[in-house]
PDB file of C-alpha atoms and ligand atoms in Angstrom:
ATOM      1  CA  MET A   1       0.107  -5.976   3.286  1.00 65.00           C
ATOM      2  CA  ILE A   2      -2.360  -4.983   6.013  1.00 73.00           C
ATOM      3  CA  ALA A   3      -2.126  -1.538   7.566  1.00 87.00           C
ATOM      4  CA  LYS A   4      -4.409   0.637   9.613  1.00 93.00           C
ATOM      5  CA  THR A   5      -4.954   4.314   8.909  1.00 96.00           C
ATOM      6  CA  GLN A   6      -7.332   7.158   9.678  1.00 97.00           C
ATOM      7  CA  ALA A   7      -9.719   8.514   7.075  1.00 98.00           C
ATOM      8  CA  ILE A   8     -12.803  10.694   6.722  1.00 98.00           C
ATOM      9  CA  VAL A   9     -15.384   8.040   5.893  1.00 98.00           C
ATOM     10  CA  ALA A  10     -18.576   9.153   4.152  1.00 98.00           C
ATOM     11  CA  ARG A  11     -21.577   7.071   5.232  1.00 97.00           C
ATOM     12  CA  GLU A  12     -24.966   7.278   3.497  1.00 95.00           C
ATOM     13  CA  PRO A  13     -26.533  10.671   4.323  1.00 95.00           C
ATOM     14  CA  THR A  14     -29.151  10.565   7.084  1.00 94.00           C
ATOM     15  CA  GLU A  15     -30.411  14.030   6.192  1.00 92.00           C
ATOM     16  CA  PRO A  16     -31.204  14.981   2.577  1.00 84.00           C
ATOM     17  CA  LEU A  17     -28.264  16.540   0.701  1.00 82.00           C
ATOM     18  CA  LYS A  18     -26.007  16.683   3.798  1.00 92.00           C
ATOM     19  CA  PRO A  19     -22.707  14.746   3.819  1.00 96.00           C
ATOM     20  CA  ASN A  20     -22.377  12.266   6.681  1.00 97.00           C
ATOM     21  CA  TRP A  21     -18.624  12.364   7.293  1.00 98.00           C
ATOM     22  CA  ALA A  22     -16.667  11.145  10.341  1.00 97.00           C
ATOM     23  CA  MET A  23     -13.023  10.371  11.076  1.00 98.00           C
ATOM     24  CA  GLU A  24     -12.692   6.585  11.354  1.00 97.00           C
ATOM     25  CA  GLU A  25     -10.017   3.933  11.457  1.00 97.00           C
ATOM     26  CA  VAL A  26      -9.805   1.904   8.235  1.00 97.00           C
ATOM     27  CA  THR A  27      -7.775  -1.115   7.173  1.00 95.00           C
ATOM     28  CA  LEU A  28      -5.766  -1.108   3.953  1.00 93.00           C
ATOM     29  CA  GLY A  29      -5.632  -4.539   2.378  1.00 89.00           C
ATOM     30  CA  GLY A  30      -3.124  -4.055  -0.475  1.00 89.00           C
ATOM     31  CA  PHE A  31      -2.707  -2.383  -3.840  1.00 93.00           C
ATOM     32  CA  GLY A  32      -2.395  -3.320  -7.516  1.00 94.00           C
ATOM     33  CA  ASP A  33       0.601  -3.475  -9.851  1.00 96.00           C
ATOM     34  CA  ASP A  34      -0.273  -0.042 -11.341  1.00 96.00           C
ATOM     35  CA  GLU A  35      -0.895   1.515  -7.943  1.00 96.00           C
ATOM     36  CA  MET A  36       1.013   2.791  -4.945  1.00 97.00           C
ATOM     37  CA  LEU A  37       0.686   3.482  -1.250  1.00 96.00           C
ATOM     38  CA  VAL A  38       0.801   7.219  -0.458  1.00 97.00           C
ATOM     39  CA  ASP A  39       1.182   9.078   2.846  1.00 97.00           C
ATOM     40  CA  MET A  40      -0.974  12.161   2.425  1.00 98.00           C
ATOM     41  CA  ILE A  41       0.547  15.503   3.441  1.00 98.00           C
ATOM     42  CA  ALA A  42      -2.344  17.761   2.415  1.00 98.00           C
ATOM     43  CA  THR A  43      -5.549  17.763   0.428  1.00 98.00           C
ATOM     44  CA  GLY A  44      -7.823  20.392  -0.994  1.00 95.00           C
ATOM     45  CA  ILE A  45     -11.590  20.048  -0.776  1.00 94.00           C
ATOM     46  CA  CYS A  46     -13.844  20.545  -3.771  1.00 90.00           C
ATOM     47  CA  HIS A  47     -17.592  20.936  -4.215  1.00 86.00           C
ATOM     48  CA  THR A  48     -17.637  17.555  -5.994  1.00 90.00           C
ATOM     49  CA  ASP A  49     -16.528  15.851  -2.736  1.00 94.00           C
ATOM     50  CA  ILE A  50     -19.603  17.302  -1.038  1.00 92.00           C
ATOM     51  CA  VAL A  51     -22.063  16.678  -3.878  1.00 88.00           C
ATOM     52  CA  LEU A  52     -20.996  13.043  -4.375  1.00 91.00           C
ATOM     53  CA  SER A  53     -21.307  12.254  -0.671  1.00 94.00           C
ATOM     54  CA  SER A  54     -24.664  14.029  -0.332  1.00 92.00           C
ATOM     55  CA  VAL A  55     -26.632  11.951  -2.837  1.00 89.00           C
ATOM     56  CA  PRO A  56     -28.643   8.888  -1.798  1.00 90.00           C
ATOM     57  CA  ALA A  57     -27.091   5.444  -2.353  1.00 91.00           C
ATOM     58  CA  GLY A  58     -27.929   4.134  -5.819  1.00 88.00           C
ATOM     59  CA  ALA A  59     -28.123   7.524  -7.526  1.00 83.00           C
ATOM     60  CA  ILE A  60     -25.704   7.592 -10.506  1.00 81.00           C
ATOM     61  CA  GLY A  61     -24.082   4.406  -9.163  1.00 86.00           C
ATOM     62  CA  ILE A  62     -23.048   5.966  -5.825  1.00 89.00           C
ATOM     63  CA  ALA A  63     -22.584   3.620  -2.860  1.00 94.00           C
ATOM     64  CA  TYR A  64     -21.431   3.921   0.773  1.00 97.00           C
ATOM     65  CA  PRO A  65     -19.334   3.835   2.923  1.00 97.00           C
ATOM     66  CA  LYS A  66     -16.644   5.562   0.903  1.00 97.00           C
ATOM     67  CA  ILE A  67     -13.678   7.922   1.115  1.00 98.00           C
ATOM     68  CA  VAL A  68     -13.695  10.988  -1.130  1.00 98.00           C
ATOM     69  CA  GLY A  69     -11.045  13.716  -1.674  1.00 98.00           C
ATOM     70  CA  HIS A  70      -9.329  14.379  -4.993  1.00 97.00           C
ATOM     71  CA  GLU A  71      -6.769  17.160  -4.537  1.00 97.00           C
ATOM     72  CA  GLY A  72      -4.146  15.131  -2.712  1.00 98.00           C
ATOM     73  CA  ALA A  73      -0.480  15.941  -2.142  1.00 98.00           C
ATOM     74  CA  GLY A  74       1.687  13.299  -0.506  1.00 98.00           C
ATOM     75  CA  ILE A  75       4.802  11.166  -0.330  1.00 98.00           C
ATOM     76  CA  VAL A  76       5.018   7.755  -2.011  1.00 98.00           C
ATOM     77  CA  ARG A  77       5.546   4.949   0.529  1.00 96.00           C
ATOM     78  CA  GLU A  78       5.481   1.779  -1.639  1.00 96.00           C
ATOM     79  CA  ILE A  79       4.925   1.127  -5.363  1.00 97.00           C
ATOM     80  CA  GLY A  80       3.374  -1.670  -7.435  1.00 97.00           C
ATOM     81  CA  LYS A  81       5.641  -3.581  -9.792  1.00 97.00           C
ATOM     82  CA  ASN A  82       4.442  -1.808 -12.984  1.00 98.00           C
ATOM     83  CA  VAL A  83       4.826   1.724 -11.603  1.00 98.00           C
ATOM     84  CA  LYS A  84       7.515   3.653 -13.499  1.00 97.00           C
ATOM     85  CA  THR A  85       7.080   7.375 -12.811  1.00 97.00           C
ATOM     86  CA  VAL A  86       7.816   7.494  -9.060  1.00 98.00           C
ATOM     87  CA  GLN A  87       9.959   5.873  -6.392  1.00 98.00           C
ATOM     88  CA  PRO A  88       9.274   5.512  -2.653  1.00 98.00           C
ATOM     89  CA  GLY A  89      10.029   8.846  -0.973  1.00 98.00           C
ATOM     90  CA  ASP A  90       9.036  10.995  -3.984  1.00 98.00           C
ATOM     91  CA  PRO A  91       6.644  13.924  -3.379  1.00 98.00           C
ATOM     92  CA  ILE A  92       3.597  13.749  -5.648  1.00 98.00           C
ATOM     93  CA  LEU A  93       0.462  15.652  -6.561  1.00 98.00           C
ATOM     94  CA  LEU A  94      -2.704  13.728  -7.346  1.00 98.00           C
ATOM     95  CA  SER A  95      -5.312  14.443  -9.989  1.00 97.00           C
ATOM     96  CA  PHE A  96      -8.168  12.606 -11.731  1.00 97.00           C
ATOM     97  CA  TYR A  97      -8.039   8.991 -12.948  1.00 97.00           C
ATOM     98  CA  SER A  98      -7.959   7.948 -16.606  1.00 97.00           C
ATOM     99  CA  CYS A  99      -7.715   4.420 -18.042  1.00 96.00           C
ATOM    100  CA  ARG A 100      -4.841   5.311 -20.428  1.00 94.00           C
ATOM    101  CA  THR A 101      -6.063   2.780 -23.031  1.00 96.00           C
ATOM    102  CA  CYS A 102      -9.378   4.037 -24.519  1.00 98.00           C
ATOM    103  CA  GLU A 103      -9.598   6.155 -27.670  1.00 98.00           C
ATOM    104  CA  GLN A 104      -9.945   9.415 -25.698  1.00 97.00           C
ATOM    105  CA  CYS A 105      -6.903   8.606 -23.538  1.00 97.00           C
ATOM    106  CA  ARG A 106      -4.800   7.503 -26.516  1.00 97.00           C
ATOM    107  CA  THR A 107      -5.599  10.770 -28.326  1.00 97.00           C
ATOM    108  CA  GLU A 108      -4.500  12.777 -25.273  1.00 94.00           C
ATOM    109  CA  HIS A 109      -7.944  13.664 -23.924  1.00 93.00           C
ATOM    110  CA  PRO A 110      -7.840  11.784 -20.600  1.00 95.00           C
ATOM    111  CA  ALA A 111     -10.461  14.110 -19.055  1.00 93.00           C
ATOM    112  CA  TYR A 112     -12.968  12.529 -21.503  1.00 94.00           C
ATOM    113  CA  CYS A 113     -11.882   8.945 -20.725  1.00 97.00           C
ATOM    114  CA  ASP A 114     -14.568   6.297 -21.387  1.00 97.00           C
ATOM    115  CA  GLN A 115     -14.070   5.136 -17.800  1.00 96.00           C
ATOM    116  CA  PHE A 116     -14.216   8.632 -16.275  1.00 96.00           C
ATOM    117  CA  ALA A 117     -17.437   8.288 -14.259  1.00 93.00           C
ATOM    118  CA  LYS A 118     -16.677   4.781 -12.991  1.00 93.00           C
ATOM    119  CA  GLY A 119     -12.992   5.430 -12.266  1.00 94.00           C
ATOM    120  CA  ASN A 120     -13.471   8.824 -10.620  1.00 96.00           C
ATOM    121  CA  TYR A 121     -16.933   9.178  -9.069  1.00 94.00           C
ATOM    122  CA  ILE A 122     -17.379   5.572  -7.986  1.00 93.00           C
ATOM    123  CA  GLY A 123     -13.925   3.983  -7.585  1.00 93.00           C
ATOM    124  CA  ARG A 124     -13.365   0.474  -6.203  1.00 92.00           C
ATOM    125  CA  GLN A 125     -14.351  -1.543  -3.178  1.00 92.00           C
ATOM    126  CA  ASP A 126     -11.519  -4.055  -2.824  1.00 89.00           C
ATOM    127  CA  THR A 127      -8.706  -2.296  -0.944  1.00 90.00           C
ATOM    128  CA  MET A 128     -10.103  -0.801   2.275  1.00 94.00           C
ATOM    129  CA  GLU A 129     -12.556  -1.690   5.008  1.00 94.00           C
ATOM    130  CA  THR A 130     -13.846   0.064   8.107  1.00 94.00           C
ATOM    131  CA  ALA A 131     -12.224  -1.058  11.380  1.00 92.00           C
ATOM    132  CA  SER A 132     -15.394  -0.620  13.470  1.00 93.00           C
ATOM    133  CA  ASP A 133     -17.766  -2.853  11.461  1.00 92.00           C
ATOM    134  CA  SER A 134     -15.539  -4.468   8.768  1.00 93.00           C
ATOM    135  CA  GLN A 135     -17.539  -3.047   5.878  1.00 95.00           C
ATOM    136  CA  PRO A 136     -15.808  -2.789   2.488  1.00 96.00           C
ATOM    137  CA  VAL A 137     -15.137   0.882   1.724  1.00 97.00           C
ATOM    138  CA  TRP A 138     -15.401   2.422  -1.748  1.00 97.00           C
ATOM    139  CA  SER A 139     -12.003   4.007  -2.365  1.00 96.00           C
ATOM    140  CA  GLN A 140      -9.816   5.165  -5.313  1.00 95.00           C
ATOM    141  CA  PHE A 141     -12.224   8.108  -5.640  1.00 97.00           C
ATOM    142  CA  PHE A 142     -10.612  10.036  -8.548  1.00 97.00           C
ATOM    143  CA  GLY A 143      -7.903   7.355  -8.367  1.00 97.00           C
ATOM    144  CA  GLN A 144      -6.823   8.550  -4.924  1.00 97.00           C
ATOM    145  CA  SER A 145      -9.394   9.034  -2.071  1.00 97.00           C
ATOM    146  CA  SER A 146      -7.208  11.756  -0.568  1.00 98.00           C
ATOM    147  CA  PHE A 147      -9.255  12.111   2.653  1.00 98.00           C
ATOM    148  CA  ALA A 148      -7.187   9.253   4.128  1.00 98.00           C
ATOM    149  CA  GLN A 149      -3.910   9.592   5.994  1.00 97.00           C
ATOM    150  CA  THR A 150      -2.475   6.725   3.977  1.00 97.00           C
ATOM    151  CA  THR A 151      -4.193   5.803   0.729  1.00 97.00           C
ATOM    152  CA  VAL A 152      -3.887   3.707  -2.410  1.00 96.00           C
ATOM    153  CA  ALA A 153      -3.408   5.808  -5.549  1.00 97.00           C
ATOM    154  CA  SER A 154      -3.426   4.873  -9.217  1.00 96.00           C
ATOM    155  CA  GLU A 155      -0.281   5.793 -11.165  1.00 97.00           C
ATOM    156  CA  ALA A 156      -2.605   7.423 -13.740  1.00 96.00           C
ATOM    157  CA  SER A 157      -3.528  10.040 -11.095  1.00 97.00           C
ATOM    158  CA  VAL A 158       0.046  10.890 -10.108  1.00 98.00           C
ATOM    159  CA  VAL A 159       2.326  13.787 -11.037  1.00 97.00           C
ATOM    160  CA  ASN A 160       5.855  13.459  -9.675  1.00 98.00           C
ATOM    161  CA  VAL A 161       7.004  16.874  -8.353  1.00 98.00           C
ATOM    162  CA  LYS A 162      10.395  15.775  -6.988  1.00 97.00           C
ATOM    163  CA  ASN A 163      12.224  18.279  -9.211  1.00 95.00           C
ATOM    164  CA  LEU A 164       9.688  21.047  -8.727  1.00 95.00           C
ATOM    165  CA  ILE A 165       9.066  21.560  -5.017  1.00 95.00           C
ATOM    166  CA  LYS A 166      11.624  22.670  -2.444  1.00 95.00           C
ATOM    167  CA  ASN A 167       9.879  21.613   0.786  1.00 96.00           C
ATOM    168  CA  LEU A 168       6.687  20.176   2.272  1.00 96.00           C
ATOM    169  CA  ASP A 169       5.112  23.619   2.656  1.00 97.00           C
ATOM    170  CA  GLU A 170       5.256  24.043  -1.114  1.00 97.00           C
ATOM    171  CA  LEU A 171       3.766  20.575  -1.571  1.00 97.00           C
ATOM    172  CA  LYS A 172       0.841  21.534   0.702  1.00 97.00           C
ATOM    173  CA  LEU A 173       0.316  24.792  -1.189  1.00 95.00           C
ATOM    174  CA  LEU A 174       0.108  23.006  -4.548  1.00 95.00           C
ATOM    175  CA  ALA A 175      -2.494  20.372  -3.548  1.00 96.00           C
ATOM    176  CA  PRO A 176      -5.458  22.216  -5.191  1.00 93.00           C
ATOM    177  CA  LEU A 177      -3.689  22.114  -8.571  1.00 94.00           C
ATOM    178  CA  GLY A 178      -5.045  18.567  -8.938  1.00 94.00           C
ATOM    179  CA  CYS A 179      -8.603  19.747  -9.558  1.00 95.00           C
ATOM    180  CA  GLY A 180      -9.495  23.391  -8.889  1.00 93.00           C
ATOM    181  CA  PHE A 181      -6.696  25.396 -10.430  1.00 94.00           C
ATOM    182  CA  GLN A 182      -5.993  23.163 -13.428  1.00 95.00           C
ATOM    183  CA  THR A 183      -9.713  23.009 -14.210  1.00 96.00           C
ATOM    184  CA  GLY A 184     -10.022  26.809 -14.216  1.00 97.00           C
ATOM    185  CA  MET A 185      -6.898  27.222 -16.296  1.00 97.00           C
ATOM    186  CA  GLY A 186      -7.756  24.455 -18.783  1.00 96.00           C
ATOM    187  CA  ALA A 187     -11.294  25.784 -19.229  1.00 97.00           C
ATOM    188  CA  ILE A 188     -10.128  29.237 -20.289  1.00 97.00           C
ATOM    189  CA  GLN A 189      -7.080  28.237 -22.293  1.00 97.00           C
ATOM    190  CA  ASN A 190      -7.844  24.843 -23.849  1.00 95.00           C
ATOM    191  CA  ILE A 191     -11.637  24.895 -24.191  1.00 95.00           C
ATOM    192  CA  GLY A 192     -12.460  28.623 -24.171  1.00 97.00           C
ATOM    193  CA  LEU A 193      -9.455  29.301 -26.449  1.00 97.00           C
ATOM    194  CA  ALA A 194      -9.366  32.796 -24.942  1.00 98.00           C
ATOM    195  CA  THR A 195      -7.345  35.536 -26.638  1.00 98.00           C
ATOM    196  CA  PRO A 196      -6.775  39.267 -25.945  1.00 98.00           C
ATOM    197  CA  ASN A 197      -9.977  39.974 -27.941  1.00 98.00           C
ATOM    198  CA  ASP A 198     -12.189  38.077 -25.518  1.00 98.00           C
ATOM    199  CA  VAL A 199     -14.577  39.266 -22.836  1.00 98.00           C
ATOM    200  CA  VAL A 200     -14.515  36.559 -20.182  1.00 98.00           C
ATOM    201  CA  LEU A 201     -17.324  35.943 -17.684  1.00 98.00           C
ATOM    202  CA  ILE A 202     -16.458  33.800 -14.653  1.00 98.00           C
ATOM    203  CA  THR A 203     -19.290  32.850 -12.306  1.00 98.00           C
ATOM    204  CA  GLY A 204     -18.281  31.484  -8.892  1.00 98.00           C
ATOM    205  CA  LEU A 205     -14.937  32.306  -7.292  1.00 97.00           C
ATOM    206  CA  GLY A 206     -13.665  29.128  -5.675  1.00 94.00           C
ATOM    207  CA  ALA A 207     -10.359  27.593  -6.769  1.00 92.00           C
ATOM    208  CA  VAL A 208     -11.731  26.911 -10.295  1.00 96.00           C
ATOM    209  CA  GLY A 209     -12.983  30.476 -10.752  1.00 97.00           C
ATOM    210  CA  MET A 210      -9.795  32.017  -9.354  1.00 97.00           C
ATOM    211  CA  GLY A 211      -7.703  29.737 -11.604  1.00 97.00           C
ATOM    212  CA  ALA A 212      -9.758  30.974 -14.566  1.00 98.00           C
ATOM    213  CA  ILE A 213      -9.254  34.643 -13.559  1.00 98.00           C
ATOM    214  CA  MET A 214      -5.482  34.237 -13.248  1.00 98.00           C
ATOM    215  CA  THR A 215      -5.312  32.497 -16.633  1.00 98.00           C
ATOM    216  CA  ALA A 216      -7.492  35.129 -18.334  1.00 98.00           C
ATOM    217  CA  LYS A 217      -5.097  37.751 -16.953  1.00 98.00           C
ATOM    218  CA  ILE A 218      -2.051  35.817 -18.265  1.00 98.00           C
ATOM    219  CA  LEU A 219      -3.776  35.559 -21.681  1.00 98.00           C
ATOM    220  CA  LYS A 220      -4.417  39.361 -21.602  1.00 98.00           C
ATOM    221  CA  CYS A 221      -8.190  39.026 -22.149  1.00 98.00           C
ATOM    222  CA  LYS A 222      -9.580  42.533 -22.646  1.00 97.00           C
ATOM    223  CA  SER A 223     -12.329  42.256 -20.003  1.00 98.00           C
ATOM    224  CA  ILE A 224     -12.582  39.793 -17.123  1.00 98.00           C
ATOM    225  CA  ILE A 225     -15.928  39.843 -15.289  1.00 98.00           C
ATOM    226  CA  ALA A 226     -15.937  38.043 -11.917  1.00 98.00           C
ATOM    227  CA  VAL A 227     -19.248  37.040 -10.310  1.00 98.00           C
ATOM    228  CA  ASP A 228     -19.875  35.878  -6.737  1.00 98.00           C
ATOM    229  CA  ARG A 229     -21.978  36.709  -3.685  1.00 97.00           C
ATOM    230  CA  VAL A 230     -19.049  36.837  -1.221  1.00 98.00           C
ATOM    231  CA  LYS A 231     -17.380  40.257  -1.064  1.00 97.00           C
ATOM    232  CA  SER A 232     -13.961  39.008   0.082  1.00 98.00           C
ATOM    233  CA  ARG A 233     -13.783  36.672  -2.932  1.00 98.00           C
ATOM    234  CA  LEU A 234     -14.658  39.515  -5.272  1.00 98.00           C
ATOM    235  CA  GLU A 235     -11.841  41.574  -3.736  1.00 98.00           C
ATOM    236  CA  ILE A 236      -9.361  38.710  -4.284  1.00 98.00           C
ATOM    237  CA  ALA A 237     -10.616  38.373  -7.876  1.00 98.00           C
ATOM    238  CA  LYS A 238      -9.881  42.074  -8.469  1.00 98.00           C
ATOM    239  CA  SER A 239      -6.370  41.694  -7.064  1.00 98.00           C
ATOM    240  CA  LEU A 240      -5.818  38.706  -9.414  1.00 98.00           C
ATOM    241  CA  GLY A 241      -6.887  40.546 -12.562  1.00 97.00           C
ATOM    242  CA  ALA A 242     -10.706  40.878 -12.767  1.00 98.00           C
ATOM    243  CA  THR A 243     -11.540  44.126 -14.572  1.00 98.00           C
ATOM    244  CA  HIS A 244     -15.212  44.108 -13.497  1.00 98.00           C
ATOM    245  CA  ILE A 245     -17.075  42.478 -10.627  1.00 98.00           C
ATOM    246  CA  ILE A 246     -20.736  41.582 -10.117  1.00 98.00           C
ATOM    247  CA  ASP A 247     -21.903  41.017  -6.551  1.00 98.00           C
ATOM    248  CA  THR A 248     -25.079  38.921  -6.729  1.00 97.00           C
ATOM    249  CA  SER A 249     -25.809  39.676  -3.046  1.00 97.00           C
ATOM    250  CA  ASP A 250     -26.043  43.411  -3.817  1.00 96.00           C
ATOM    251  CA  SER A 251     -29.541  44.818  -3.322  1.00 94.00           C
ATOM    252  CA  ALA A 252     -29.334  46.484  -6.771  1.00 93.00           C
ATOM    253  CA  PHE A 253     -28.675  43.103  -8.465  1.00 95.00           C
ATOM    254  CA  THR A 254     -31.572  41.894 -10.617  1.00 95.00           C
ATOM    255  CA  THR A 255     -30.391  39.256 -13.095  1.00 95.00           C
ATOM    256  CA  LEU A 256     -26.918  38.210 -14.214  1.00 96.00           C
ATOM    257  CA  TYR A 257     -27.902  38.786 -17.835  1.00 94.00           C
ATOM    258  CA  GLU A 258     -28.800  42.438 -17.114  1.00 96.00           C
ATOM    259  CA  ALA A 259     -25.744  43.004 -14.926  1.00 97.00           C
ATOM    260  CA  VAL A 260     -23.390  41.726 -17.644  1.00 97.00           C
ATOM    261  CA  ARG A 261     -25.088  43.709 -20.403  1.00 94.00           C
ATOM    262  CA  ARG A 262     -24.867  46.862 -18.296  1.00 95.00           C
ATOM    263  CA  LEU A 263     -21.076  46.437 -18.088  1.00 97.00           C
ATOM    264  CA  ILE A 264     -20.439  45.086 -21.596  1.00 96.00           C
ATOM    265  CA  PRO A 265     -23.440  45.597 -23.926  1.00 94.00           C
ATOM    266  CA  LEU A 266     -22.509  42.753 -26.302  1.00 92.00           C
ATOM    267  CA  GLY A 267     -22.023  40.259 -23.485  1.00 95.00           C
ATOM    268  CA  ALA A 268     -19.269  37.721 -22.874  1.00 97.00           C
ATOM    269  CA  SER A 269     -17.429  35.790 -25.578  1.00 97.00           C
ATOM    270  CA  VAL A 270     -16.164  33.148 -23.125  1.00 98.00           C
ATOM    271  CA  ALA A 271     -18.273  32.138 -20.101  1.00 98.00           C
ATOM    272  CA  ILE A 272     -16.946  29.798 -17.415  1.00 98.00           C
ATOM    273  CA  GLU A 273     -19.718  28.651 -15.061  1.00 98.00           C
ATOM    274  CA  THR A 274     -18.538  27.131 -11.766  1.00 96.00           C
ATOM    275  CA  THR A 275     -21.483  27.639  -9.377  1.00 95.00           C
ATOM    276  CA  GLY A 276     -23.847  24.904 -10.592  1.00 93.00           C
ATOM    277  CA  VAL A 277     -26.747  27.204  -9.598  1.00 95.00           C
ATOM    278  CA  PRO A 278     -29.537  26.785 -12.205  1.00 96.00           C
ATOM    279  CA  THR A 279     -30.482  30.478 -12.583  1.00 96.00           C
ATOM    280  CA  ILE A 280     -26.826  31.482 -12.890  1.00 97.00           C
ATOM    281  CA  ILE A 281     -26.213  28.726 -15.477  1.00 97.00           C
ATOM    282  CA  GLU A 282     -29.150  29.837 -17.618  1.00 95.00           C
ATOM    283  CA  GLN A 283     -28.328  33.534 -17.412  1.00 95.00           C
ATOM    284  CA  SER A 284     -24.675  32.861 -18.234  1.00 96.00           C
ATOM    285  CA  VAL A 285     -25.800  31.094 -21.421  1.00 95.00           C
ATOM    286  CA  GLN A 286     -28.028  34.076 -22.155  1.00 93.00           C
ATOM    287  CA  ALA A 287     -25.186  36.551 -21.493  1.00 94.00           C
ATOM    288  CA  THR A 288     -22.869  34.848 -24.008  1.00 94.00           C
ATOM    289  CA  THR A 289     -22.380  36.528 -27.417  1.00 92.00           C
ATOM    290  CA  PRO A 290     -23.033  34.854 -30.798  1.00 89.00           C
ATOM    291  CA  ARG A 291     -20.055  32.527 -31.526  1.00 92.00           C
ATOM    292  CA  GLY A 292     -19.184  32.695 -27.850  1.00 94.00           C
ATOM    293  CA  ARG A 293     -18.091  29.673 -25.826  1.00 96.00           C
ATOM    294  CA  PHE A 294     -20.062  28.660 -22.740  1.00 97.00           C
ATOM    295  CA  ILE A 295     -18.306  26.128 -20.496  1.00 97.00           C
ATOM    296  CA  GLN A 296     -20.177  24.395 -17.655  1.00 97.00           C
ATOM    297  CA  ILE A 297     -18.011  23.192 -14.769  1.00 94.00           C
ATOM    298  CA  GLY A 298     -20.082  23.552 -11.557  1.00 92.00           C
ATOM    299  CA  VAL A 299     -22.106  20.456 -10.654  1.00 86.00           C
ATOM    300  CA  PRO A 300     -25.834  21.346 -10.686  1.00 88.00           C
ATOM    301  CA  PRO A 301     -28.555  19.645  -8.582  1.00 84.00           C
ATOM    302  CA  LEU A 302     -28.925  15.988  -9.594  1.00 80.00           C
ATOM    303  CA  GLN A 303     -32.278  16.259 -11.419  1.00 86.00           C
ATOM    304  CA  TYR A 304     -31.630  19.660 -13.024  1.00 93.00           C
ATOM    305  CA  GLU A 305     -32.214  19.975 -16.789  1.00 95.00           C
ATOM    306  CA  LEU A 306     -30.948  23.022 -18.683  1.00 94.00           C
ATOM    307  CA  SER A 307     -33.661  25.195 -20.155  1.00 89.00           C
ATOM    308  CA  VAL A 308     -32.784  27.556 -23.011  1.00 88.00           C
ATOM    309  CA  ASN A 309     -35.171  29.786 -24.920  1.00 87.00           C
ATOM    310  CA  LEU A 310     -33.865  28.868 -28.364  1.00 87.00           C
ATOM    311  CA  THR A 311     -35.617  31.674 -30.237  1.00 86.00           C
ATOM    312  CA  GLN A 312     -33.992  34.214 -27.988  1.00 82.00           C
ATOM    313  CA  HIS A 313     -30.697  32.295 -28.145  1.00 81.00           C
ATOM    314  CA  ILE A 314     -30.636  32.307 -31.953  1.00 80.00           C
ATOM    315  CA  ASN A 315     -31.769  35.894 -32.289  1.00 75.00           C
ATOM    316  CA  VAL A 316     -29.722  37.417 -29.457  1.00 60.00           C
ATOM    317  CA  SER A 317     -28.370  40.846 -30.340  1.00 49.00           C
TER     318      SER A 317
HETATM  319 ZN1   ZN B   1     -12.869  18.809  -7.914  1.00 59.48          ZN
HETATM  320 ZN1   ZN B   2      -9.527   6.207 -21.005  1.00 59.48          ZN
END
């Protein structure tokens, strides 16, 4: 099977930390027995798409040219012979890749798959090439490379929503479930183990942060503190259930630690950090109560190392 399609191809950045994306024609050369061809209807965009196409070639195994995108929603066109969960014509949502055979996958923790970095951040180089200069393209980013009009997806990344959605507009609306919303929800519920007794701190109000706010509201957490520097996001957070907001762009803002303690003197018992900004990460750790849970989701700068004053951390009151 050889087919041509359009995709946003990420070439190696020519300016530091700036993605070098352009719409290009690419050739699809085929797909494996556990894979399928998908016509993309919509895709979300996530900070990870930008970070992993902003780093120089060679860093953490990253190579170019490649196609990113990992919140795809589409219609199955053709399936490999081992694919069992979908048929051609089925609407699907796409999420991260997992190998389905390692210890983590077999014990139902696919997000901690041994192959996670290789299968999601790097992908494969054997199914697509650029039409202009016939270069092999790294694809199957998160098992899907959703920034292509037609793409090859791994069955491990697919959720069949044939019995869930009523029309294509709903399919488009649900695309960000594949990363942003499920990450926010899973962080609060499965890792944060939040209950009505918890004070939840959520830094950064993209899809992950908003997913966390909505879940904290569903779980009836007693306080939900939303942090961002964009006023319109803070307003949306309030409408979704945030009980307190902290605007880091406010002239009265000093540190996150102080702002949290001013609202809730004991601090937060569950902290979900989605900004990846070093000072916000460190102050979120500091603003977490003894026996609290701090969960890092935002991708920090590549060379960043977390610094914690352990004496203060142990003796925090
Ligand atoms: Zn993502
Ligand atoms: Zn695995």
